[in-house]
mmCIF file of the C-alpha atoms, coordinates in Angstrom:
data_MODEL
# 
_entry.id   MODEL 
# 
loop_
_atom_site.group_PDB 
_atom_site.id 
_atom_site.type_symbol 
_atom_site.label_atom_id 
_atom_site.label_alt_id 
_atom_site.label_comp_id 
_atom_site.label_asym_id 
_atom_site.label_entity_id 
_atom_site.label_seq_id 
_atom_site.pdbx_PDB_ins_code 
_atom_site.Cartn_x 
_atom_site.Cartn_y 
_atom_site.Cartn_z 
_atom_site.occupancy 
_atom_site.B_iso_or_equiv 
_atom_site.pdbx_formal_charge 
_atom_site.auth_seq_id 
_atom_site.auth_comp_id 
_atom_site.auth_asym_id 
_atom_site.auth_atom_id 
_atom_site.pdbx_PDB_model_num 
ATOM 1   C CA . UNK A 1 1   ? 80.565 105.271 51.194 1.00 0.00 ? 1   UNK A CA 1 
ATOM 2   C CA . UNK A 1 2   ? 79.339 108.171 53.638 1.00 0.00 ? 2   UNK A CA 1 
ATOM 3   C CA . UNK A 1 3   ? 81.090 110.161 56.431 1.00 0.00 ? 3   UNK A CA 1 
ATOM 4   C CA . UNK A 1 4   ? 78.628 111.890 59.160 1.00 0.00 ? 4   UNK A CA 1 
ATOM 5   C CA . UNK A 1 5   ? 78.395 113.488 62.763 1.00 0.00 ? 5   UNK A CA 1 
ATOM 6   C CA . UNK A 1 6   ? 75.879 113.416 64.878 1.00 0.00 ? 6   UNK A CA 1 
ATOM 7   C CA . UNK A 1 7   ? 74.589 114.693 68.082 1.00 0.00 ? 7   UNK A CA 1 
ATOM 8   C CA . UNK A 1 8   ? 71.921 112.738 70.258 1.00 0.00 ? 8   UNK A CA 1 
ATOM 9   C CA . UNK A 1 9   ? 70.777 114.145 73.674 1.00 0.00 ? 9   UNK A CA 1 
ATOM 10  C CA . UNK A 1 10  ? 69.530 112.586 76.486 1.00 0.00 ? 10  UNK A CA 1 
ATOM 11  C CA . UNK A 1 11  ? 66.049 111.519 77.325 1.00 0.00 ? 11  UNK A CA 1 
ATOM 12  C CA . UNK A 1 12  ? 63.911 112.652 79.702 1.00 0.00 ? 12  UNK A CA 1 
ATOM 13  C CA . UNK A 1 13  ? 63.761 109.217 81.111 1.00 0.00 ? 13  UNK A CA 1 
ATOM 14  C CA . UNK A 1 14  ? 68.315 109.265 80.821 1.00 0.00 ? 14  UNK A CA 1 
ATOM 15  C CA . UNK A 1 15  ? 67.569 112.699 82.948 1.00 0.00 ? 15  UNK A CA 1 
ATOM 16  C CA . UNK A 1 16  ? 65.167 112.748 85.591 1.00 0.00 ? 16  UNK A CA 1 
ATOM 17  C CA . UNK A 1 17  ? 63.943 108.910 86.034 1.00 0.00 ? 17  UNK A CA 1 
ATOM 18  C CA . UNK A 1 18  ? 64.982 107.272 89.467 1.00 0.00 ? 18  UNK A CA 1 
ATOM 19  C CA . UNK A 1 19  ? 68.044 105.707 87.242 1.00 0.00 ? 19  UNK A CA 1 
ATOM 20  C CA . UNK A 1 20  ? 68.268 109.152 85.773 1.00 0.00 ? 20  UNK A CA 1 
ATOM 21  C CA . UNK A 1 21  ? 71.298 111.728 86.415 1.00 0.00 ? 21  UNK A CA 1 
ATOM 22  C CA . UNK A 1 22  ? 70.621 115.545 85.467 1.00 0.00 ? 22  UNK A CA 1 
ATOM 23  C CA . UNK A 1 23  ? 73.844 116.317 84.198 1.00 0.00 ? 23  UNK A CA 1 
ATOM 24  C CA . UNK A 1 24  ? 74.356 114.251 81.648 1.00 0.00 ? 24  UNK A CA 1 
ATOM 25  C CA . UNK A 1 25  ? 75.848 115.591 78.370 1.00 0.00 ? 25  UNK A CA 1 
ATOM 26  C CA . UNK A 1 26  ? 74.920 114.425 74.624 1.00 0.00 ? 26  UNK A CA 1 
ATOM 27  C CA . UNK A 1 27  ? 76.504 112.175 72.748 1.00 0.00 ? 27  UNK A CA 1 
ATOM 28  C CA . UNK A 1 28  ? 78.468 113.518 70.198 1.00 0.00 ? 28  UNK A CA 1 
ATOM 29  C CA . UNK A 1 29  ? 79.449 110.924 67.152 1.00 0.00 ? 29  UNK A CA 1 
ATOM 30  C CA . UNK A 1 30  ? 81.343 110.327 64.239 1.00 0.00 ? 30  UNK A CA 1 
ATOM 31  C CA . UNK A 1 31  ? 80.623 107.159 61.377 1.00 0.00 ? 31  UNK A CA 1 
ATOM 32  C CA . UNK A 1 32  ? 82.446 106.300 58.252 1.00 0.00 ? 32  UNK A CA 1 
ATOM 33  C CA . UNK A 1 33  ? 81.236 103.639 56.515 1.00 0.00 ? 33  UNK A CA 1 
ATOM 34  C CA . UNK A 1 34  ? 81.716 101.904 53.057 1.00 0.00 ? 34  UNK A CA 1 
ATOM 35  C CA . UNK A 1 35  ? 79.811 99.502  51.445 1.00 0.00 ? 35  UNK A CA 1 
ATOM 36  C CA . UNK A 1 36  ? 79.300 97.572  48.449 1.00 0.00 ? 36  UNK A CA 1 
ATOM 37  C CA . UNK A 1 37  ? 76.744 95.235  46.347 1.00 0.00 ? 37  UNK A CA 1 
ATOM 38  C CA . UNK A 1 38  ? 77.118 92.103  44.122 1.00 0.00 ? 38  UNK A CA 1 
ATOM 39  C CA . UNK A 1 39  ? 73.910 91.395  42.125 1.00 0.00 ? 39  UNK A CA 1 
ATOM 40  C CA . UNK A 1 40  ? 72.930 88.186  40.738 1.00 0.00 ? 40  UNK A CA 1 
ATOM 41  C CA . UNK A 1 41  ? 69.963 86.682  38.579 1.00 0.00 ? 41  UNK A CA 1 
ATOM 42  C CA . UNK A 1 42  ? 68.858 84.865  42.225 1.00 0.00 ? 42  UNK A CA 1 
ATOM 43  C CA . UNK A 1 43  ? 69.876 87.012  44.717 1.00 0.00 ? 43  UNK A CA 1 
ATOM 44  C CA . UNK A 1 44  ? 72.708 89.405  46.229 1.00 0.00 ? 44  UNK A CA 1 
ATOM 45  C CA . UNK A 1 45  ? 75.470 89.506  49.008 1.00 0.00 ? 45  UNK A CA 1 
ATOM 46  C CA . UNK A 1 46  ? 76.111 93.475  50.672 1.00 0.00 ? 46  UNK A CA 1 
ATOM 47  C CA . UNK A 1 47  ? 79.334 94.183  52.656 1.00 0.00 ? 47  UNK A CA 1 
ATOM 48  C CA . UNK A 1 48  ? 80.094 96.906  55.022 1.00 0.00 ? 48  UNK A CA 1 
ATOM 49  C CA . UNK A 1 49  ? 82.327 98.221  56.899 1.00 0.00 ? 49  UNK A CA 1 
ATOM 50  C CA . UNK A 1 50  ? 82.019 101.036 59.112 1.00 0.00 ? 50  UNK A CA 1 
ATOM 51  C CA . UNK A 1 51  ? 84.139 102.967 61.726 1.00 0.00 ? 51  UNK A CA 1 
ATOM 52  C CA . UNK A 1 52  ? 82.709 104.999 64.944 1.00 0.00 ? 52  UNK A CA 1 
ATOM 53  C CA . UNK A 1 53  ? 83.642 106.951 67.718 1.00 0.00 ? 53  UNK A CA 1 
ATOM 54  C CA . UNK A 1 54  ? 81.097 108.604 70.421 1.00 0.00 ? 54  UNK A CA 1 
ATOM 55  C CA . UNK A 1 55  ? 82.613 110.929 72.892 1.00 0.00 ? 55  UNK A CA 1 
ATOM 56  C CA . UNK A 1 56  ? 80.102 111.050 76.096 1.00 0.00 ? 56  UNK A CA 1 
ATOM 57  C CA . UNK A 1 57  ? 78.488 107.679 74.833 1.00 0.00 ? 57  UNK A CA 1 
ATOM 58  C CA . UNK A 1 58  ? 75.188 107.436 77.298 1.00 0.00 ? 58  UNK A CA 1 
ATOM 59  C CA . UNK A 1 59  ? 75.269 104.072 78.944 1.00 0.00 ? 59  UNK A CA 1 
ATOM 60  C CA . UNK A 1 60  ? 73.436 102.579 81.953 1.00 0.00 ? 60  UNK A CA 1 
ATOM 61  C CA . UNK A 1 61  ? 76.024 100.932 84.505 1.00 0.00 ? 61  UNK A CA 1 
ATOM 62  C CA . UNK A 1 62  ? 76.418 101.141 88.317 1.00 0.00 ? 62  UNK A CA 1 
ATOM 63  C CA . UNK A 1 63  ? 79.634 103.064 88.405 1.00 0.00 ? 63  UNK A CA 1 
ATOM 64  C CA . UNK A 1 64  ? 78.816 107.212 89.839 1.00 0.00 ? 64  UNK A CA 1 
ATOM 65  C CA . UNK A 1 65  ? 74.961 106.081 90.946 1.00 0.00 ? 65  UNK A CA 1 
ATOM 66  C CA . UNK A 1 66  ? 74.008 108.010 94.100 1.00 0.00 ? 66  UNK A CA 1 
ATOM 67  C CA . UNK A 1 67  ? 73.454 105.872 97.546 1.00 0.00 ? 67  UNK A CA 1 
ATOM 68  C CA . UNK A 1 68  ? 69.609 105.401 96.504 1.00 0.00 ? 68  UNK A CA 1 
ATOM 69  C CA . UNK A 1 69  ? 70.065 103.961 92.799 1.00 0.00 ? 69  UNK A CA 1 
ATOM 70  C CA . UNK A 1 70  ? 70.866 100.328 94.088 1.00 0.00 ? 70  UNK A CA 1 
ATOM 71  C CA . UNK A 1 71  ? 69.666 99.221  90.839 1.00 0.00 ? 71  UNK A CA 1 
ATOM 72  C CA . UNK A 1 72  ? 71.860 101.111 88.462 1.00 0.00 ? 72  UNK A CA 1 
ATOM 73  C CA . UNK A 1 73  ? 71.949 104.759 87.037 1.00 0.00 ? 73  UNK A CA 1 
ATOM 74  C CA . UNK A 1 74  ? 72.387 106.540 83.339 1.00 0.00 ? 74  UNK A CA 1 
ATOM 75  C CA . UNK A 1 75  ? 75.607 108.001 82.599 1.00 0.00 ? 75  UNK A CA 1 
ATOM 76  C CA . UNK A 1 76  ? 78.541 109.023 80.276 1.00 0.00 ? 76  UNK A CA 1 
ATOM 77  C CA . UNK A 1 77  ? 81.577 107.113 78.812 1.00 0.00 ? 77  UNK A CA 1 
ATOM 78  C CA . UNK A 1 78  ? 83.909 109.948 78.008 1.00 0.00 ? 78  UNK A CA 1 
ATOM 79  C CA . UNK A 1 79  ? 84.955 107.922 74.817 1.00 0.00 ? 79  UNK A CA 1 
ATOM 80  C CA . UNK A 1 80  ? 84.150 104.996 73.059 1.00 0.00 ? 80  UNK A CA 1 
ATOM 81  C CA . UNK A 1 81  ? 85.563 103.109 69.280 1.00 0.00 ? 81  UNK A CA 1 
ATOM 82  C CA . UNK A 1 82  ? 83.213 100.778 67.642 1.00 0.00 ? 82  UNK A CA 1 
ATOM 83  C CA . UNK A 1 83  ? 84.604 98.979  64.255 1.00 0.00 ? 83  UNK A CA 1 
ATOM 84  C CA . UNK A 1 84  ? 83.110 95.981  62.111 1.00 0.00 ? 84  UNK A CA 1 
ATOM 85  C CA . UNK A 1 85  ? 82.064 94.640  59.072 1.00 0.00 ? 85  UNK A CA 1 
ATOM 86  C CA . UNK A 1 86  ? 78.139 93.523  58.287 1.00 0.00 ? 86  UNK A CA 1 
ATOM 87  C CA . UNK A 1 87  ? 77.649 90.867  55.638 1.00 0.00 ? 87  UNK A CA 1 
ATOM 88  C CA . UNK A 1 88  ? 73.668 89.996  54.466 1.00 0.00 ? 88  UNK A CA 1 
ATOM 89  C CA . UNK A 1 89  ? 72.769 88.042  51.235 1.00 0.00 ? 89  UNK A CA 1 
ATOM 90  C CA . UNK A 1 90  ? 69.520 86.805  49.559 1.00 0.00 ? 90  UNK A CA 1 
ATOM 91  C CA . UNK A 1 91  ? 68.756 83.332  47.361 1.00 0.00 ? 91  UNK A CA 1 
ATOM 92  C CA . UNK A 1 92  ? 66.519 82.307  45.648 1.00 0.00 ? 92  UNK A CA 1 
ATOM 93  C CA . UNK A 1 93  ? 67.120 78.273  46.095 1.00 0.00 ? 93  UNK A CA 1 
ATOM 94  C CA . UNK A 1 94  ? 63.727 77.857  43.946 1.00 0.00 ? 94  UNK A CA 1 
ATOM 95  C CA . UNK A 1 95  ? 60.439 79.188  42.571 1.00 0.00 ? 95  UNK A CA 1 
ATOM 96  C CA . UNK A 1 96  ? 59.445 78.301  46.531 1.00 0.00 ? 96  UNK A CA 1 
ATOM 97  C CA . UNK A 1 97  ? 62.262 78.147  48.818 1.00 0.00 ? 97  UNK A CA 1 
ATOM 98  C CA . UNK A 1 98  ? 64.171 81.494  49.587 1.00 0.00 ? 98  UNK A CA 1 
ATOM 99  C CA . UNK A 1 99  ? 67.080 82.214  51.863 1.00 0.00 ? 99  UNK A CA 1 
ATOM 100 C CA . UNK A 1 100 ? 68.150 85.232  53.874 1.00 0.00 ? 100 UNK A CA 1 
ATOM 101 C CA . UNK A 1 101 ? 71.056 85.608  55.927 1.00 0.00 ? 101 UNK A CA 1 
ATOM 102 C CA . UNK A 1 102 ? 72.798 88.754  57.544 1.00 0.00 ? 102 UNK A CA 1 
ATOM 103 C CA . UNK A 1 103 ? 76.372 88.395  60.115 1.00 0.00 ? 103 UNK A CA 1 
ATOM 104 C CA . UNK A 1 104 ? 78.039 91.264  61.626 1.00 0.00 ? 104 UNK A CA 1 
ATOM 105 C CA . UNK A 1 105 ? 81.284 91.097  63.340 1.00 0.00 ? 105 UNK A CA 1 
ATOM 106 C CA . UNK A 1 106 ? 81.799 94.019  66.049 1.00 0.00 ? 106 UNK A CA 1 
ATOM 107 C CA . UNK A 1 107 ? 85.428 95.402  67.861 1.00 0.00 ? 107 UNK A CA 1 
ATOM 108 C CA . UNK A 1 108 ? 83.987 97.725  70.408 1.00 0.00 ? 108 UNK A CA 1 
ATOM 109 C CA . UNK A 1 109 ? 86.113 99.490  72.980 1.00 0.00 ? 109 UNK A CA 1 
ATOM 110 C CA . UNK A 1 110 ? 85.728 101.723 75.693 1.00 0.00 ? 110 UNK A CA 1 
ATOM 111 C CA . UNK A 1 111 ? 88.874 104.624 75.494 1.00 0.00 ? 111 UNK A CA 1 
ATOM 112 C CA . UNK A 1 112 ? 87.931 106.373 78.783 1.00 0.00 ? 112 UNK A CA 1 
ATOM 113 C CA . UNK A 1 113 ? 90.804 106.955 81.374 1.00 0.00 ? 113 UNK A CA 1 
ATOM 114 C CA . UNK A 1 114 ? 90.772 103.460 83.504 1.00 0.00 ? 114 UNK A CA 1 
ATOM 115 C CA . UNK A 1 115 ? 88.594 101.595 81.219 1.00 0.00 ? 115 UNK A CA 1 
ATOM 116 C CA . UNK A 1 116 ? 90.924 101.833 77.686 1.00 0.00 ? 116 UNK A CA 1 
ATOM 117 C CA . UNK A 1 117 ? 91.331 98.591  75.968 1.00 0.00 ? 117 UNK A CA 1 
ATOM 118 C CA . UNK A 1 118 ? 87.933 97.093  77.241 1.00 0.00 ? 118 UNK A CA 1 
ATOM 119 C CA . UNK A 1 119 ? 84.700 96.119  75.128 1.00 0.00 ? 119 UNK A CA 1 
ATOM 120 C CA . UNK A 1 120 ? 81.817 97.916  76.190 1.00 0.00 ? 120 UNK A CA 1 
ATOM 121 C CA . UNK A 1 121 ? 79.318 96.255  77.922 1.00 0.00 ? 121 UNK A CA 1 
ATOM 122 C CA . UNK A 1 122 ? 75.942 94.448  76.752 1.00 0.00 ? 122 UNK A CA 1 
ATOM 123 C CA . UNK A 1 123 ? 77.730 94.877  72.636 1.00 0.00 ? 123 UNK A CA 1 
ATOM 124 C CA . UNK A 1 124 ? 78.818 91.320  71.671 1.00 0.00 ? 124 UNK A CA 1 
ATOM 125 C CA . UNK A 1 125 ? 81.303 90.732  69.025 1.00 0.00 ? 125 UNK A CA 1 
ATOM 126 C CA . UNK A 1 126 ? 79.194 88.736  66.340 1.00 0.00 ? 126 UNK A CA 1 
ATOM 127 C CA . UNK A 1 127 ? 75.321 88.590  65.514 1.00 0.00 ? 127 UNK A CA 1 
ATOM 128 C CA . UNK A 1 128 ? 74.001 86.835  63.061 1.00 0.00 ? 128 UNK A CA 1 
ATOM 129 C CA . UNK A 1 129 ? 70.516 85.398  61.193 1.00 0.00 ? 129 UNK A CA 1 
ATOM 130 C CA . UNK A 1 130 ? 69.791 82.781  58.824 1.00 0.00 ? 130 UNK A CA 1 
ATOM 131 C CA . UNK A 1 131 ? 65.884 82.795  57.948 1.00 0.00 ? 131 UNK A CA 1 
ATOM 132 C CA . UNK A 1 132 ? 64.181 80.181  55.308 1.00 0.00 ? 132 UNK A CA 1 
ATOM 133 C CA . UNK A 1 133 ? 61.182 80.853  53.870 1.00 0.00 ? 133 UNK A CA 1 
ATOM 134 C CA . UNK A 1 134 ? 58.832 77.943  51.783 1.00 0.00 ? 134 UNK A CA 1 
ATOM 135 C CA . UNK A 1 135 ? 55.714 78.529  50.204 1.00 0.00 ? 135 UNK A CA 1 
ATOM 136 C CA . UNK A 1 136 ? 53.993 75.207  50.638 1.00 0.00 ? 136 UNK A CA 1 
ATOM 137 C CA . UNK A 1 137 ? 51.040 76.235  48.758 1.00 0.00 ? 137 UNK A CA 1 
ATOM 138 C CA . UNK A 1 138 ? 49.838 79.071  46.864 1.00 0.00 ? 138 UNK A CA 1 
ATOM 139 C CA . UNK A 1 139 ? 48.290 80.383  50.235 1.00 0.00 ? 139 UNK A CA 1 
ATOM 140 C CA . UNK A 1 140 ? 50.858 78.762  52.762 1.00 0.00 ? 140 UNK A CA 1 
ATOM 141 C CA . UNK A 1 141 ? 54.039 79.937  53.850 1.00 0.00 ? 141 UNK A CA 1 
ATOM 142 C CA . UNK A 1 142 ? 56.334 78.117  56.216 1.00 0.00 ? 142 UNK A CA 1 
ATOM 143 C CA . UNK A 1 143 ? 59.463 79.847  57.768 1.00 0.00 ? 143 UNK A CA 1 
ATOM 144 C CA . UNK A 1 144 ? 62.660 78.882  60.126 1.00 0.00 ? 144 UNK A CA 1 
ATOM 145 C CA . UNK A 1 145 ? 65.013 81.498  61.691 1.00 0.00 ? 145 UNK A CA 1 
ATOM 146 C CA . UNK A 1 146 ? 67.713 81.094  63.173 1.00 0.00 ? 146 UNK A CA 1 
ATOM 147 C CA . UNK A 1 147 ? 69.788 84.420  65.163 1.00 0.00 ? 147 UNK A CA 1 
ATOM 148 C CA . UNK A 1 148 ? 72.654 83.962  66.810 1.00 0.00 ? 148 UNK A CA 1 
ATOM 149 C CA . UNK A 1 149 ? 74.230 86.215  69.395 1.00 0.00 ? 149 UNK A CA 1 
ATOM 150 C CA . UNK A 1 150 ? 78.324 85.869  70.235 1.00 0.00 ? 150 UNK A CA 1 
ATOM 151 C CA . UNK A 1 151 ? 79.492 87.035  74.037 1.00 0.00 ? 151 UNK A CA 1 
ATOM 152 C CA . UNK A 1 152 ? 79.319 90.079  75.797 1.00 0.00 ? 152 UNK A CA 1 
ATOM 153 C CA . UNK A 1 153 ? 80.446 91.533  78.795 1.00 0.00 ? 153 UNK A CA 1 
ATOM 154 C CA . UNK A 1 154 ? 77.464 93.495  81.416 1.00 0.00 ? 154 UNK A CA 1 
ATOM 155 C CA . UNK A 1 155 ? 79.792 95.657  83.266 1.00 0.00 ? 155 UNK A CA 1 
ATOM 156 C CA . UNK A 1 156 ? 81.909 98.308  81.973 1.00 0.00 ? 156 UNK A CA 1 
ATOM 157 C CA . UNK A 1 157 ? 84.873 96.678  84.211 1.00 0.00 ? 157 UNK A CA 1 
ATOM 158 C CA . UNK A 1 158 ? 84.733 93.113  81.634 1.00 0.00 ? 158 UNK A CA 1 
ATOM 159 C CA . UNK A 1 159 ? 84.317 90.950  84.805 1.00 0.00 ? 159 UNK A CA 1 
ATOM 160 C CA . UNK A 1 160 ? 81.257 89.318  84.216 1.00 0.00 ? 160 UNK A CA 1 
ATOM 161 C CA . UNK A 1 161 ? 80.583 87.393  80.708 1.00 0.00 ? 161 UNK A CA 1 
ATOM 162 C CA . UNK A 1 162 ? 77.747 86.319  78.928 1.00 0.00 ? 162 UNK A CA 1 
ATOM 163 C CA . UNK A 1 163 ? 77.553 83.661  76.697 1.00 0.00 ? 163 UNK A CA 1 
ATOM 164 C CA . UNK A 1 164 ? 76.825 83.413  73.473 1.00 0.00 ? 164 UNK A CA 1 
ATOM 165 C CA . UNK A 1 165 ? 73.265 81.720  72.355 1.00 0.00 ? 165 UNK A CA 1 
ATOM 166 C CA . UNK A 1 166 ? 71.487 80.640  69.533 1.00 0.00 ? 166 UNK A CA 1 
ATOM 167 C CA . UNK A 1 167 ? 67.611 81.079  69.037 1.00 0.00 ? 167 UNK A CA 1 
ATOM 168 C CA . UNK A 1 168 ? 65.508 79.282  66.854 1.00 0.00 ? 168 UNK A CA 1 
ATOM 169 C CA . UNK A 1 169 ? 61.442 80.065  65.544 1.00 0.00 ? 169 UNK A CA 1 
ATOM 170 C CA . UNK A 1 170 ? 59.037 78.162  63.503 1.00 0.00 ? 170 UNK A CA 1 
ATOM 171 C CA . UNK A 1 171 ? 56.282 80.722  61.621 1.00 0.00 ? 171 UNK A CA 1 
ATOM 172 C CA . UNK A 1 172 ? 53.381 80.016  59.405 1.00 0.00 ? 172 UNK A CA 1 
ATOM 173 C CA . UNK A 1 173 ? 51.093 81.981  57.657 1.00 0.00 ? 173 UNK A CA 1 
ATOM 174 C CA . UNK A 1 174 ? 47.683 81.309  55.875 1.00 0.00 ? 174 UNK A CA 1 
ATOM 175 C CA . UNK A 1 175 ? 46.403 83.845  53.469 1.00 0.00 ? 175 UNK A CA 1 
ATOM 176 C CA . UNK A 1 176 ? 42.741 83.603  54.308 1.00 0.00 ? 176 UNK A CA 1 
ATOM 177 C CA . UNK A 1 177 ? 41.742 85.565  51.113 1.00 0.00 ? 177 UNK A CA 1 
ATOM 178 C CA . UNK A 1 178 ? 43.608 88.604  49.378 1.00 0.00 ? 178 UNK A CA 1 
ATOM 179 C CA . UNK A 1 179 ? 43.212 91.164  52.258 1.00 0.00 ? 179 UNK A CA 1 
ATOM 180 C CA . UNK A 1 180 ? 44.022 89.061  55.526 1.00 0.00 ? 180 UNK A CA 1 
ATOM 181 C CA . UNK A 1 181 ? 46.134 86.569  56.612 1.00 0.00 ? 181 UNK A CA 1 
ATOM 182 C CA . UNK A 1 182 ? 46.239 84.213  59.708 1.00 0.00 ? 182 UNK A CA 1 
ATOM 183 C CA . UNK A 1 183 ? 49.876 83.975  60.981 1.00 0.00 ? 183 UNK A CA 1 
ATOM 184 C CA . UNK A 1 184 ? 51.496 81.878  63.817 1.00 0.00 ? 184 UNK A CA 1 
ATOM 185 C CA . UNK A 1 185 ? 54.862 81.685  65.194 1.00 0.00 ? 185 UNK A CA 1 
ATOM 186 C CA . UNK A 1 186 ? 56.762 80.076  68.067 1.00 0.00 ? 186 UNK A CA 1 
ATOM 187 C CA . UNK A 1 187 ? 60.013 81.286  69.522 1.00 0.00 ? 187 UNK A CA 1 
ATOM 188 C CA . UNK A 1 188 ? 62.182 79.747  72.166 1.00 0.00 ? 188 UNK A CA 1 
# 
């Protein structure tokens, strides 16, 4: 378990870009987490849970841009309350197949005057990953991931969703001799 604070100020780039805004203030945060570990001969599942709340959370939006950022601007969300719980495990199936996974589910709400109750936008409420791994031969690997994204919401008002999606990649990789490898991999 582990309580913190922490302080991040804005970039340059958050500043004095053409998106940026010059009076923007740091984020100021608070995080409790807790976690724990189960250990077995072939592997191990971790759980966490965590709790977080950012007063003058920097986002990028279109609400207080001036008349020439048509394209968005940097700003602050006076408040904002992110909970959730992470799960990840390892297995080994056999002496050549492996398995990873990690999920995360995610309550995130804006608690700003106008905006309390919504989730905050571009955050979805579930990720996840499943990755296999097979060593084919003693110098071939072969690998599948999966990572899966759940909706979101790209405005700060909740009016416009985006779906949820699931990508998938192939990898290989060919250990030429002890000190390089030839590797290959196609996403969609």
């Amino acid at each position: 378990a582990s309580a913190g604070t922490g302080v991040k100020a804005p970039s340059l780039y958050q500043l004095y870009s053409e998106y940026g805004a010059a009076g923007l203030t740091p984020e100021k945060g608070v995080t409790v987490d807790g976690g724990a570990t189960f250990t077995a001969a072939r592997g191990h599942i971790d759980l966490t849970v965590f709790s977080r709340t950012v007063r003058d959370q920097i986002d990028f939006g279109y609400a207080g841009c001036t008349a020439d950022q048509l394209y968005g601007c940097y700003g602050n969300i006076d408040r904002t309350h992110a909970t959730g719980v992470e799960l990840e495990g390892e297995i080994a199936v056999s002496a050549r197949l492996s398995l990873r996974g990690h999920y995360s589910f995610l309550h995130t709400r804006n608690e700003s005057p106008g905006f309390a109750g919504k989730r905050l936008a571009r955050t979805p409420d579930q990720m996840g990953g499943l990755d296999a791994t097979y060593a084919a031969t003693s110098k071939l690997n072969l690998g599948l991931g999966l990572r899966h994204t759940g909706q979101a919401f790209d405005d700060v008002y909740n009016a416009t969703r985006l779906k949820a999606y699931t990508l998938a990649d192939l990898r290989a990789d060919y250990a030429l001799n002890d000190r390089v490898s030839l590797y290959g991999r196609i996403e969609n």
